Coordinates of C-alpha atoms and ligand atoms in Angstrom, one line a residue:
Chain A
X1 CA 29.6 4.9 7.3
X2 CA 28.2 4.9 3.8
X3 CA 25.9 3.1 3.6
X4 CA 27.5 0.5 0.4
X5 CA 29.4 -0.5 3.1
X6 CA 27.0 -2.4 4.5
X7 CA 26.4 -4.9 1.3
X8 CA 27.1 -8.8 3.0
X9 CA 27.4 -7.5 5.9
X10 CA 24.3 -9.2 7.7
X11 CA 22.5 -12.2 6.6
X12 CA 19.2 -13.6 7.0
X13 CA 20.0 -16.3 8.9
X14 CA 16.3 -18.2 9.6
X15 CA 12.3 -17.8 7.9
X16 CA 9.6 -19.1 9.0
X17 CA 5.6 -18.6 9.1
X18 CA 3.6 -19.5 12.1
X19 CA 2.2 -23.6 12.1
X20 CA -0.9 -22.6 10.0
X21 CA -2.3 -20.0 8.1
X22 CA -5.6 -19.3 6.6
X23 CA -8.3 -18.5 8.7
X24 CA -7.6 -19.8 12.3
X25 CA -10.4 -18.4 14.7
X26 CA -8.2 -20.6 17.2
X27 CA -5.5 -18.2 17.2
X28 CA -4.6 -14.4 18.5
X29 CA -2.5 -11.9 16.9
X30 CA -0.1 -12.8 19.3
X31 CA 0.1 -16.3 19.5
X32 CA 1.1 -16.0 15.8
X33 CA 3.4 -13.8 16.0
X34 CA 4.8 -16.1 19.2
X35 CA 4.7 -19.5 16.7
X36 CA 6.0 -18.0 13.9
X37 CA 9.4 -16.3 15.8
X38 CA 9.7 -20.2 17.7
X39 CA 9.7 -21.3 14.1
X40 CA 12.2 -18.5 12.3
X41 CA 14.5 -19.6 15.3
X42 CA 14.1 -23.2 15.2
X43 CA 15.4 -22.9 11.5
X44 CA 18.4 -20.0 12.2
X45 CA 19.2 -22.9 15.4
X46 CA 19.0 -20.0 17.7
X47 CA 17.3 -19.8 21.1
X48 CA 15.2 -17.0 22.4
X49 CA 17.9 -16.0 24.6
X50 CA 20.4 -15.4 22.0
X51 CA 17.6 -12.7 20.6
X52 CA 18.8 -9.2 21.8
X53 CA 16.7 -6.8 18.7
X54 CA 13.4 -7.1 18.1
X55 CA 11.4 -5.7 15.6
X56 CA 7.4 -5.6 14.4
X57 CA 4.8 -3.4 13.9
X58 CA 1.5 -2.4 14.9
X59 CA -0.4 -0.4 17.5
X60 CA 1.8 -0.7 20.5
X61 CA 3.5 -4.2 19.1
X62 CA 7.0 -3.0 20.4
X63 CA 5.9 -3.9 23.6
X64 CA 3.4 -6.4 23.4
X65 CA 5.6 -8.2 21.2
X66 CA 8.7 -8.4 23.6
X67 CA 6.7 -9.5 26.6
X68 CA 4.6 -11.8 24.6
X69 CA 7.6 -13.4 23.7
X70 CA 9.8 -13.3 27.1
X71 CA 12.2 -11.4 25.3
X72 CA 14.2 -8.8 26.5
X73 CA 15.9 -6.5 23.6
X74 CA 18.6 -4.0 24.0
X75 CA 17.4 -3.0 20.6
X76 CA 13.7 -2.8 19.7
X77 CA 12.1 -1.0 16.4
X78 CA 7.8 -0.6 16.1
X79 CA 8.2 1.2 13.4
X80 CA 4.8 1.3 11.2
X81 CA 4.7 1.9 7.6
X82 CA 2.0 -1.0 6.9
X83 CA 2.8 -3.8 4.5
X84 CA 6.6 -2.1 4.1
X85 CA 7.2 -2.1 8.0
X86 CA 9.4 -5.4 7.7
X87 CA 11.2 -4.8 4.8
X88 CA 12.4 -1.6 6.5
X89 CA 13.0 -3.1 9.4
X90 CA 15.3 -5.7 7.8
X91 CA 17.2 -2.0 7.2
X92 CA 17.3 -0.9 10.6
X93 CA 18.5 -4.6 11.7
X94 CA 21.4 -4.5 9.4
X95 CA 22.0 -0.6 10.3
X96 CA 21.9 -1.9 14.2
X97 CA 23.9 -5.0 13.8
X98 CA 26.4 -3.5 11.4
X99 CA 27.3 -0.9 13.9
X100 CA 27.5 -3.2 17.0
X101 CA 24.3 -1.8 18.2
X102 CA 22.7 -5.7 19.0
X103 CA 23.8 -9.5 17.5
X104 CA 20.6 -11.3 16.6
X105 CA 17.7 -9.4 15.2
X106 CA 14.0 -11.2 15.3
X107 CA 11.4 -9.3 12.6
X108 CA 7.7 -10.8 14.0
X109 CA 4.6 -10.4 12.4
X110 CA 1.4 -12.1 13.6
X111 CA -1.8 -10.4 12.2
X112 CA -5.9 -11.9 12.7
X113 CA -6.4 -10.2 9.5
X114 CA -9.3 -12.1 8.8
X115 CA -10.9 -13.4 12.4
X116 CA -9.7 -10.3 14.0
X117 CA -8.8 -12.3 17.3
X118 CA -6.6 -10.3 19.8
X119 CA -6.0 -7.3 17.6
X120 CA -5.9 -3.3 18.7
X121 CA -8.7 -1.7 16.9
X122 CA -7.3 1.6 15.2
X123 CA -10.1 4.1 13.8
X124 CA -9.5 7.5 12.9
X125 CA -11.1 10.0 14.7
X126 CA -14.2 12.3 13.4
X127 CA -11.9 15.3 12.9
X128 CA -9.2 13.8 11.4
X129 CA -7.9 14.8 8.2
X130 CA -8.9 11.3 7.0
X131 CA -12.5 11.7 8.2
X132 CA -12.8 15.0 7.1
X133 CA -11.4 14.8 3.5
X134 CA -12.0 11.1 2.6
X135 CA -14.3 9.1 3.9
X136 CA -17.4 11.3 3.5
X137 CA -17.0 10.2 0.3
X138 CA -17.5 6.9 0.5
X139 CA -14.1 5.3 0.8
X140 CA -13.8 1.9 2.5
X141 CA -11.6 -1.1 2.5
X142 CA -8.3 -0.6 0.2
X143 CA -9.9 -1.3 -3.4
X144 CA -11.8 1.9 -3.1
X145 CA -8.4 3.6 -3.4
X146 CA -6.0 1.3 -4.8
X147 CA -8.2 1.5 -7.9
X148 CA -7.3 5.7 -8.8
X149 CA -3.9 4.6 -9.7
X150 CA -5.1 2.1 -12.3
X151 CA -7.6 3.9 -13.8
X152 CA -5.2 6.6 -14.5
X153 CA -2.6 4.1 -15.6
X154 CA -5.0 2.8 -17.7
X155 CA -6.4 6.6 -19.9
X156 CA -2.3 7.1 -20.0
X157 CA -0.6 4.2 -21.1
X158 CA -3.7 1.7 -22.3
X159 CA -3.0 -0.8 -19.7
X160 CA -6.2 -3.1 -19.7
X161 CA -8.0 -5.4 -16.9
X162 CA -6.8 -8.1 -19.3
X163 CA -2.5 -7.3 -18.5
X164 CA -4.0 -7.2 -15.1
X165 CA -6.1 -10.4 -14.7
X166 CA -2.7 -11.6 -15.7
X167 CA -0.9 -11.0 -13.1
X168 CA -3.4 -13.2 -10.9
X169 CA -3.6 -16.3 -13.1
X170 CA 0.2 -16.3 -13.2
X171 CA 0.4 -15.9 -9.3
X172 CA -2.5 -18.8 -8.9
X173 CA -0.1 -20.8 -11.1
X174 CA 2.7 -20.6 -8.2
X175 CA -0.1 -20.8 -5.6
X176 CA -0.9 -24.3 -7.1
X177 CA 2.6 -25.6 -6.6
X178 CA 2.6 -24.1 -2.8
X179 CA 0.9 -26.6 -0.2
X180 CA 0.6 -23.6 2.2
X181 CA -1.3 -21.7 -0.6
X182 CA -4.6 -20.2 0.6
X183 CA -6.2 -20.9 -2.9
X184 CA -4.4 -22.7 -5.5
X185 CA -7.1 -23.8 -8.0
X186 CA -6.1 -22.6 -11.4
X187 CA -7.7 -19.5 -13.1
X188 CA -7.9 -18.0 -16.1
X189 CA -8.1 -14.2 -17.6
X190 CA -11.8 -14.9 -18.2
X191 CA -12.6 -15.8 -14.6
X192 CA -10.9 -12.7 -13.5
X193 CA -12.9 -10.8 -15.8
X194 CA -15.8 -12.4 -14.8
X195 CA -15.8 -12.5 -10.6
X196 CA -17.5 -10.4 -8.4
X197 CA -16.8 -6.4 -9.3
X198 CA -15.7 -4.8 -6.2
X199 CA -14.4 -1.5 -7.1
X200 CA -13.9 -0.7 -10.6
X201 CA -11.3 -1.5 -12.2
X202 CA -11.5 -4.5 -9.2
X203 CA -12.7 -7.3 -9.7
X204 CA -13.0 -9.6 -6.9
X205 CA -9.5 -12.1 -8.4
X206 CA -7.9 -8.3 -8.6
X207 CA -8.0 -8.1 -5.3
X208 CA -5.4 -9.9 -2.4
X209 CA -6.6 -12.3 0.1
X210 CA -8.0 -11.2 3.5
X211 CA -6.4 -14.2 6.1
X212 CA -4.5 -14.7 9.5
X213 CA -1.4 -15.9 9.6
X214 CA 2.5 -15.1 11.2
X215 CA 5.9 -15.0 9.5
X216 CA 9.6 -14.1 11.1
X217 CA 12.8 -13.3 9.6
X218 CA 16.2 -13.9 12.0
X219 CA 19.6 -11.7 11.1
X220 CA 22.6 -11.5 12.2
X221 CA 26.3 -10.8 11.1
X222 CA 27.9 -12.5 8.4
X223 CA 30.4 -13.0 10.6
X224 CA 28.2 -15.6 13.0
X225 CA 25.7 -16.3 10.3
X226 CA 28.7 -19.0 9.3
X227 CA 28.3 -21.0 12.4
X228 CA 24.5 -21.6 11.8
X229 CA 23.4 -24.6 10.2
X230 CA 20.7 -23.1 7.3
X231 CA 23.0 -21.0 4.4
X232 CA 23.0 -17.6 5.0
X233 CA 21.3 -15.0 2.7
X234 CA 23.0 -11.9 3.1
X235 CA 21.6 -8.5 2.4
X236 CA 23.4 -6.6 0.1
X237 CA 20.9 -3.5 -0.2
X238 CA 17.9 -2.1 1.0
X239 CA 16.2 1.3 0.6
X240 CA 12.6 3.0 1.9
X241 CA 10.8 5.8 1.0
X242 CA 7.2 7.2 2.3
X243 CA 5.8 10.0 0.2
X244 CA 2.1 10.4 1.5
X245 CA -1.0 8.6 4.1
X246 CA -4.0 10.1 1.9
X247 CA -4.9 8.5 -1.5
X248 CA -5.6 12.3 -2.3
X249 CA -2.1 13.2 -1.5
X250 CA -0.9 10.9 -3.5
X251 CA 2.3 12.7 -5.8
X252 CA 1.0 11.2 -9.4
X253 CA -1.1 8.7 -9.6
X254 CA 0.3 7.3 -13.2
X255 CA 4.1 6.1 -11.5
X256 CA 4.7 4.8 -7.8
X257 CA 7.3 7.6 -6.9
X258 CA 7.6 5.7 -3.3
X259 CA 9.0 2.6 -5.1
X260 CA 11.1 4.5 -7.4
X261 CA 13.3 5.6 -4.6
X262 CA 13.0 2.9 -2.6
X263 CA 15.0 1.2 -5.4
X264 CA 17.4 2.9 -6.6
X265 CA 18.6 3.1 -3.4
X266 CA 18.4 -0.8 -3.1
X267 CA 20.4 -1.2 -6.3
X268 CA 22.7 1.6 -5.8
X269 CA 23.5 0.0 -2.3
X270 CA 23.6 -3.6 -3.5
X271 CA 25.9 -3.0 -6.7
X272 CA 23.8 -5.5 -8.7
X273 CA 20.8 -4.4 -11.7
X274 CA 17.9 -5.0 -12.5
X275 CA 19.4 -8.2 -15.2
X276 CA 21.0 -9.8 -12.1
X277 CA 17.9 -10.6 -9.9
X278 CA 16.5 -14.1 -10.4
X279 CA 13.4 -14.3 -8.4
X280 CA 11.2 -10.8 -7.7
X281 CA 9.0 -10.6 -5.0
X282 CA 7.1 -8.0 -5.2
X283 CA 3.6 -7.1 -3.0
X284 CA 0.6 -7.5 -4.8
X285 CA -2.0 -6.3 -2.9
X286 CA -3.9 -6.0 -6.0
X287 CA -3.2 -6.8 -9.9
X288 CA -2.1 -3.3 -10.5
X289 CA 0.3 -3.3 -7.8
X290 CA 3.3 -5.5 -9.6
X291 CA 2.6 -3.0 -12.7
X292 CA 3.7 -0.1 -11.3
X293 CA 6.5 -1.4 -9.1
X294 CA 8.3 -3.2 -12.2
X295 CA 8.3 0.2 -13.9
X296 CA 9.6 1.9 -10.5
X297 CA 11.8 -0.3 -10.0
X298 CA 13.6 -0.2 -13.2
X299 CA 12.8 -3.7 -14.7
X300 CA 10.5 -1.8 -17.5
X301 CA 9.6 1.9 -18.7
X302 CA 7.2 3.7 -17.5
X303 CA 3.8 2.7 -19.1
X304 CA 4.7 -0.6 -20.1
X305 CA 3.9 -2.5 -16.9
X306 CA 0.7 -4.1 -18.7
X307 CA 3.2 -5.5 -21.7
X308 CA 5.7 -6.8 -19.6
X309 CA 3.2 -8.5 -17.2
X310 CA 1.7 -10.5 -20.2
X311 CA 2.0 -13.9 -22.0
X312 CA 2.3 -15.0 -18.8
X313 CA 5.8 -14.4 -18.2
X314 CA 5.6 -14.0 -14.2
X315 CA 4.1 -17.4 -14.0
X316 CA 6.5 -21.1 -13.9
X317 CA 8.1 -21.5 -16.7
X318 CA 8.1 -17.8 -17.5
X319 CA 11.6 -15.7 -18.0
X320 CA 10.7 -13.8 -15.2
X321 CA 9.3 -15.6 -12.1
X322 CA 7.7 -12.7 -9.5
X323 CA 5.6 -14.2 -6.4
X324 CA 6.7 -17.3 -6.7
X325 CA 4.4 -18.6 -2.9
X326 CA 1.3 -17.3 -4.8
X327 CA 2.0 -13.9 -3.3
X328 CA -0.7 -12.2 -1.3
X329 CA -3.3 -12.8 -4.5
X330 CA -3.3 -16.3 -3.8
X331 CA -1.0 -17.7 -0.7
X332 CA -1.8 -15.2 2.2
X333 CA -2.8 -12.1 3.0
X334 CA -2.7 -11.2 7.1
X335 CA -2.9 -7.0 6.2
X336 CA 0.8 -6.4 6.3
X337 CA 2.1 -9.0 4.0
X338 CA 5.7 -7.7 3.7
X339 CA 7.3 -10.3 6.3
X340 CA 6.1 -13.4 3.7
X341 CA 8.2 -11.8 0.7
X342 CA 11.5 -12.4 2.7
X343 CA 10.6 -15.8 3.9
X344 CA 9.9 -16.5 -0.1
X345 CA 12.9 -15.2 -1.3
X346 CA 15.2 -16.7 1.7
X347 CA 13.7 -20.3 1.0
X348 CA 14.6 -19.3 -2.4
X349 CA 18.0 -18.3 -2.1
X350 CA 18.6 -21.3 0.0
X351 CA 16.9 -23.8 -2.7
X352 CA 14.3 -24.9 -0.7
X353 CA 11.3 -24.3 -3.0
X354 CA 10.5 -28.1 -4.1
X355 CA 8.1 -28.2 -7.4
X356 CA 8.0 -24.5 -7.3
X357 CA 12.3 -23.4 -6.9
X358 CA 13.2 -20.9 -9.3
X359 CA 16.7 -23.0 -11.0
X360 CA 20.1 -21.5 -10.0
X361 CA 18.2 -18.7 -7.7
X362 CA 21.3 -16.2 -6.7
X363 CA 19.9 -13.2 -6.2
X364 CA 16.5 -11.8 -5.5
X365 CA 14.2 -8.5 -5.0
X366 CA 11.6 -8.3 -2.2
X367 CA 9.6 -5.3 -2.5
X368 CA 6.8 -4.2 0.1
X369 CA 3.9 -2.0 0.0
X370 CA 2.7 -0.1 2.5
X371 CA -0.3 2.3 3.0
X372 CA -2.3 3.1 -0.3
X373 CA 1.2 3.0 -2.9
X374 CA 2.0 5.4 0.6
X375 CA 5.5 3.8 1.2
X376 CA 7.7 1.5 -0.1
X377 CA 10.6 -0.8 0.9
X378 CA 12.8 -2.7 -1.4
X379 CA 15.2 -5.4 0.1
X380 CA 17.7 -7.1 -2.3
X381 CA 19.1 -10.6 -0.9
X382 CA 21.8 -12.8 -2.3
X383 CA 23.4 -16.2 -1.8
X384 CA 27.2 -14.5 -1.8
X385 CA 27.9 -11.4 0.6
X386 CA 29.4 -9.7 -2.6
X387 CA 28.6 -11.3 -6.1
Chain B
X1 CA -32.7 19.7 9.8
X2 CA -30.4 17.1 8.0
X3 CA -28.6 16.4 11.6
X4 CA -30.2 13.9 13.2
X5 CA -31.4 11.9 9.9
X6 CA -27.4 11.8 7.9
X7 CA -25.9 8.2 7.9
X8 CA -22.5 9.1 6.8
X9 CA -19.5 10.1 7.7
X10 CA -19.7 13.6 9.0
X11 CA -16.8 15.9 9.5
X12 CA -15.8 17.6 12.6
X13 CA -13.4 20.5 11.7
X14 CA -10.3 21.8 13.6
X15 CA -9.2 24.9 14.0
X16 CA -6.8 24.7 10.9
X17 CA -9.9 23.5 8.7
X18 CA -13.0 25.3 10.2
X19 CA -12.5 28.3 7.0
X20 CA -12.9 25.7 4.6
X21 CA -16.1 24.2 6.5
X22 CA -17.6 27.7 6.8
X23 CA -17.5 28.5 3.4
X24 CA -18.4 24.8 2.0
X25 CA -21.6 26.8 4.4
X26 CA -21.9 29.4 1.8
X27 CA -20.9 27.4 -1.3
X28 CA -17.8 28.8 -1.8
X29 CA -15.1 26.2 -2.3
X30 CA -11.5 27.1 -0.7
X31 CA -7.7 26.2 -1.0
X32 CA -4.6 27.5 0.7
X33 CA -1.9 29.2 -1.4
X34 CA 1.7 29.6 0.2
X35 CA 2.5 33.7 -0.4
X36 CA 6.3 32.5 0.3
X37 CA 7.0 29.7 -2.6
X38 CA 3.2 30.8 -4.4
X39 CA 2.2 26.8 -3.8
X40 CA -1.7 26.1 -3.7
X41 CA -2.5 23.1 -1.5
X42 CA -5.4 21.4 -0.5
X43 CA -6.6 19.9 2.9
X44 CA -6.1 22.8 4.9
X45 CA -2.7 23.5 6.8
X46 CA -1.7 25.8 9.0
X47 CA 2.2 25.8 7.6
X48 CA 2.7 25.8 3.4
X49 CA 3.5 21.8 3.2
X50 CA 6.5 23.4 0.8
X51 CA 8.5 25.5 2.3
X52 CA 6.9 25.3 6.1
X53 CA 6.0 29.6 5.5
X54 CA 3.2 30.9 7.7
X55 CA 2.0 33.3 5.1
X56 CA -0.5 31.6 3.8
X57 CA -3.6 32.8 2.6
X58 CA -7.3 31.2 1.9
X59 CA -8.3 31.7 -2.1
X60 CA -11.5 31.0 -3.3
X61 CA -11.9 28.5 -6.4
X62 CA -13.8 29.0 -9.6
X63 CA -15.4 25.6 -8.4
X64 CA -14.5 24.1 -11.7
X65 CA -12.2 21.3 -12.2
X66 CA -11.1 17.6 -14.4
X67 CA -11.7 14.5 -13.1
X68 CA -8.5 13.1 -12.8
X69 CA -9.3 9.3 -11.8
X70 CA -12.3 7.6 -10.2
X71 CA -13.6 4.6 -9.1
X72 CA -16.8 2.8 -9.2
X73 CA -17.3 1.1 -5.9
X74 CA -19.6 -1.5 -5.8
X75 CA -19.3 -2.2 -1.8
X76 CA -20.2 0.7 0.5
X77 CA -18.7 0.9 4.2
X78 CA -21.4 0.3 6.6
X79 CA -24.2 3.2 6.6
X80 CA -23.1 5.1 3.8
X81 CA -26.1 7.5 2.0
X82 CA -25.3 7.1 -1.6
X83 CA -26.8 4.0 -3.6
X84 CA -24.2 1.7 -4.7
X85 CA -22.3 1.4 -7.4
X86 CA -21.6 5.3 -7.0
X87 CA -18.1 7.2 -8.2
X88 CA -15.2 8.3 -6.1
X89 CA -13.3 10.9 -7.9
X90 CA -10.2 12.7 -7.8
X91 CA -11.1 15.3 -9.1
X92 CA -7.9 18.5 -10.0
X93 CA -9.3 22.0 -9.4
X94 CA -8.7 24.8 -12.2
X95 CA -6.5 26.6 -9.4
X96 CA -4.1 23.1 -8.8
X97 CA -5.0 21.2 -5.9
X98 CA -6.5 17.9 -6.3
X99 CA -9.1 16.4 -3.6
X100 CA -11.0 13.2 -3.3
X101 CA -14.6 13.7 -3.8
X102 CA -17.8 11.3 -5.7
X103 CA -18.6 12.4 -8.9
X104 CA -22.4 12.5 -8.9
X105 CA -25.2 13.2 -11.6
X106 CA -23.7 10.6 -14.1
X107 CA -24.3 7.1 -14.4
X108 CA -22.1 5.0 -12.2
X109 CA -20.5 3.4 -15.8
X110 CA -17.0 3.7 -16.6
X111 CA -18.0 3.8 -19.9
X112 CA -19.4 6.7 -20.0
X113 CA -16.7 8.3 -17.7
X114 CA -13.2 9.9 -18.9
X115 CA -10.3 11.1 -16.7
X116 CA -9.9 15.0 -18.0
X117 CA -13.6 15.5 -18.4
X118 CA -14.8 19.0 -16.8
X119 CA -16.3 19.2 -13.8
X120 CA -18.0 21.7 -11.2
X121 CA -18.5 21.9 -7.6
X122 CA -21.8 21.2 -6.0
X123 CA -22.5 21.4 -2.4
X124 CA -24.8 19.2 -0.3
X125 CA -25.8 20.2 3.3
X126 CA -25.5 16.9 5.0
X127 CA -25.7 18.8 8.6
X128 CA -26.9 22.3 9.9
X129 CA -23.4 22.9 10.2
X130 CA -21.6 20.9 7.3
X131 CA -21.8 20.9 3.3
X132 CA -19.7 18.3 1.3
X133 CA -18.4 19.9 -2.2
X134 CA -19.3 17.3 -4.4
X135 CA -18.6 17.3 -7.9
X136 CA -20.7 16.7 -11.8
X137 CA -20.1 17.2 -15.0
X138 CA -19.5 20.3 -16.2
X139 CA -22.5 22.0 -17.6
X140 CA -22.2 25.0 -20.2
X141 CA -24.7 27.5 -18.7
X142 CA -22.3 28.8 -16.0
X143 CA -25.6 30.8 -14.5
X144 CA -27.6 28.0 -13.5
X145 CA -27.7 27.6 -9.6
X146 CA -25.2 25.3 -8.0
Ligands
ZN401 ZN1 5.5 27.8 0.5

């Protein structure tokens, strides 16, 4: 089968985040993961029952998940490529239900990213290649090696902290028309500038949340999808690449070569370019993330991430609305954040987006993150199966 | 000596990496280079990460390098020795390979810090049995003890 001939041929047929998110101290890994795929299914009018696929990620997930849930797949996927894992799981669900493989696919996430309540703890061992080539040196939480690739974006093509502090005042924006937005008090480019210094170039507003929370995403063919009650989004293309775990391995640390071919394979795939998507929602673990992924992904030229990001064009009102929940700078962050650009995107699609919907939304780009720029997943969604 | 009194991370080799940890010992810095497809790769593997060849052999580094990118980090994990803010670099060797390492004997300012700038390796015992190549700004008097 080539793999074109997959466009429309599964939809997303229910999204939904667990009941709250934030900081819940309340509430396990699991138990979010459990709310939030009661919720995706509530809104595909599904039961548990009809579930026969399911896929997460996570230390050991694809079984936790399954019994956590009562569910018993025919089809089950743990595959774990970080904040990427759903968006390439939203491939393997439409690989698997395309070819008969299983009917109704469930993609959970639940993640105590902040309480760290019910989660596996995952260290690397002392003779590791990570311990052993990394963090003698002092690297910690992500910032300390997110920040290589924009301080070499920034000797080779001038990009400032300014085009990147604008990239989280226009996501704030979108966060402030988001009830479920973690923060959603406006900010300027000055109070970017001017919070805490993490990790230079990082300032503290650079840098994504840290919060618990759950999110699910329900497919199935197009062929059923009609009989649901919500309208189906169908997937019209998808690609995934992984190109290294190290920062230090890292191919060039001036263009995101993960996200590169994770996209042109989504557009080649989906038939559509980059002029025909309407919403973007791309991860933003950090300010410079959204830089480099609209120059991989074809919506600018390499280098010109910081021009295109300013005036504020990825904010309301802009010609080019990206993160449109407050993405993971300003909504949530649970750790893998990938599972919330679907939801997004599907609400979206469908029209659902209140004070905050993108006018005459058709089609739209979710792109995940995984890893430090390690792998990326691009997913491109649509109202019709072939526009 | 340094063993018991080290707060950091401290590596344990394997049996693929143990050359490299030996002569970090001896202040010599090593890479791998692939006799097959001639690539030169760094961390150590037993395989050429190229073509998969099992010809490969250990070369020793002039030690000198550019600082490709770096960071400032303002937040050490837990425990770790240097004073914060300090610089973690990526630093490219003469002979190819990059490798993550701090920059050290400069101010923490990245002001006064360029990606390109010349650097050279410095070694720091941390254990009886480990040295971390660490690296500083290139000096001109290529005599003076490292
Ligand atoms: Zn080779």
């Amino acid at each position: 089968m080539n793999p074109r001939e997959l466009r429309g041929k599964v939809a997303v047929v229910g999204v939904a985040e667990s009941d709250e998110l934030g900081r819940l101290p309340h509430k396990s890994a699991l138990a979010l993961h459990m709310e939030a795929s009661r919720n995706a299914l509530e809104d595909a009018g599904l039961r548990p029952s009809d579930v026969d696929a399911v896929f997460t990620s996570g230390r050991n997930m694809a079984n936790d998940v399954p019994e956590y849930l009562g569910i018993r797949p025919r089809f089950v996927d743990g595959t774990q490529i970080g904040g990427a894992s759903f968006l390439l799981h939203v491939e393997h669900a439409a690989t698997a239900i395309a070819s008969g493989l299983c009917e109704v696919a469930l993609i959970s996430h639940g993640e105590s990213g902040y309480s760290r309540v019910g989660m596996p703890s995952v260290r690397w061992g002392p003779d590791s290649v990570n311990l052993q080539f990394e963090q003698p040196y002092g690297v910690g939480g992500p910032p300390t090696r997110y920040g290589f690739v924009a301080t070499r974006h920034m000797h080779e093509f001038g990009t400032t902290k300014e085009q990147m502090a604008e990239v989280a005042v226009a996501t704030r924006k979108w966060a402030s028309l988001n009830p479920k937005a973690f923060l959603r008090d406006p900010i300027t480019v000055e109070d970017v500038l001017n919070s805490r210094p993490i990790c230079w170039p990082f300032n503290l507003l650079d840098c994504c949340l840290v919060t618990d929370g759950g999110g699910a995403v329900v497919l199935t063919s197009a062929e059923r999808a009609k009989d649901l009650p919500k309208q189906p989004v169908y997937v019209l293309g998808t690609g995934t690449c992984v190109t290294h775990q190290m920062i230090s391995q890292m191919p060039s640390y001036s263009e995101w070569e993960a996200a590169r071919v994770a996209g042109e394979l989504a557009f080649a795939r989906a038939g559509v370019k980059q002029r025909d998507i309407d919403v973007a929602e791309i991860y933003d673990a950090f300010t410079i993330v959204p830089i480099l992924a609209l120059e991989a992904l074809g919506f600018c030229k390499k280098g010109e991430g910081g021009p295109f990001v300013s005036g504020q064009r990825t904010a309301p009102g802009g010609d080019f609305p990206m993160n449109t929940n407050g993405g993971g700078l300003s909504y949530t962050h649970t750790g893998m954040y990938g599972i919330f650009l679907l939801i997004e995107a599907v609400r979206q699609l469908r029209g659902e987006c209140g004070s905050r919907q993108v006018a005459g939304a058709r089609t739209a780009l979710c792109h995940g993150l995984g890893g430090i720029f390690s792998s990326a997943a691009t997913v491109i969604l649509s109202t019709e199966p072939s526009p | 000596m340094a063993e018991t009194t080290y707060r950091g991370p401290v590596p344990v080799p394997t049996p693929e990496t143990k050359p490299f940890w030996e002569a970090a010992k001896q202040r010599v810095l090593l890479v791998q280079e692939c006799e097959t497809c001639g690539h030169r790769y760094f961390y150590p593997r037993p395989l050429c990460p190229r073509c998969f060849s099992s010809r490969v052999r250990w070369l020793r580094c002039s030690g000198r390098g550019r600082l490709h990118t770096f960071v400032v980090n303002h937040r050490p994990p837990k425990d770790f020795p240097l004073p914060a803010p300090y610089v973690i670099a990526i630093v490219e060797l003469e002979e190819g390979p990059r490798m993550l390492t701090n920059l050290v004997g400069v101010d923490p300012d990245p002001k006064t810090l360029r990606c390109d700038m010349p650097v050279e390796v410095v070694f720091e015992d941390i254990t009886e049995d480990i040295a971390l190549p660490r690296f500083r700004p290139a000096t001109e008097k290529p005599d003076e003890p490292r």
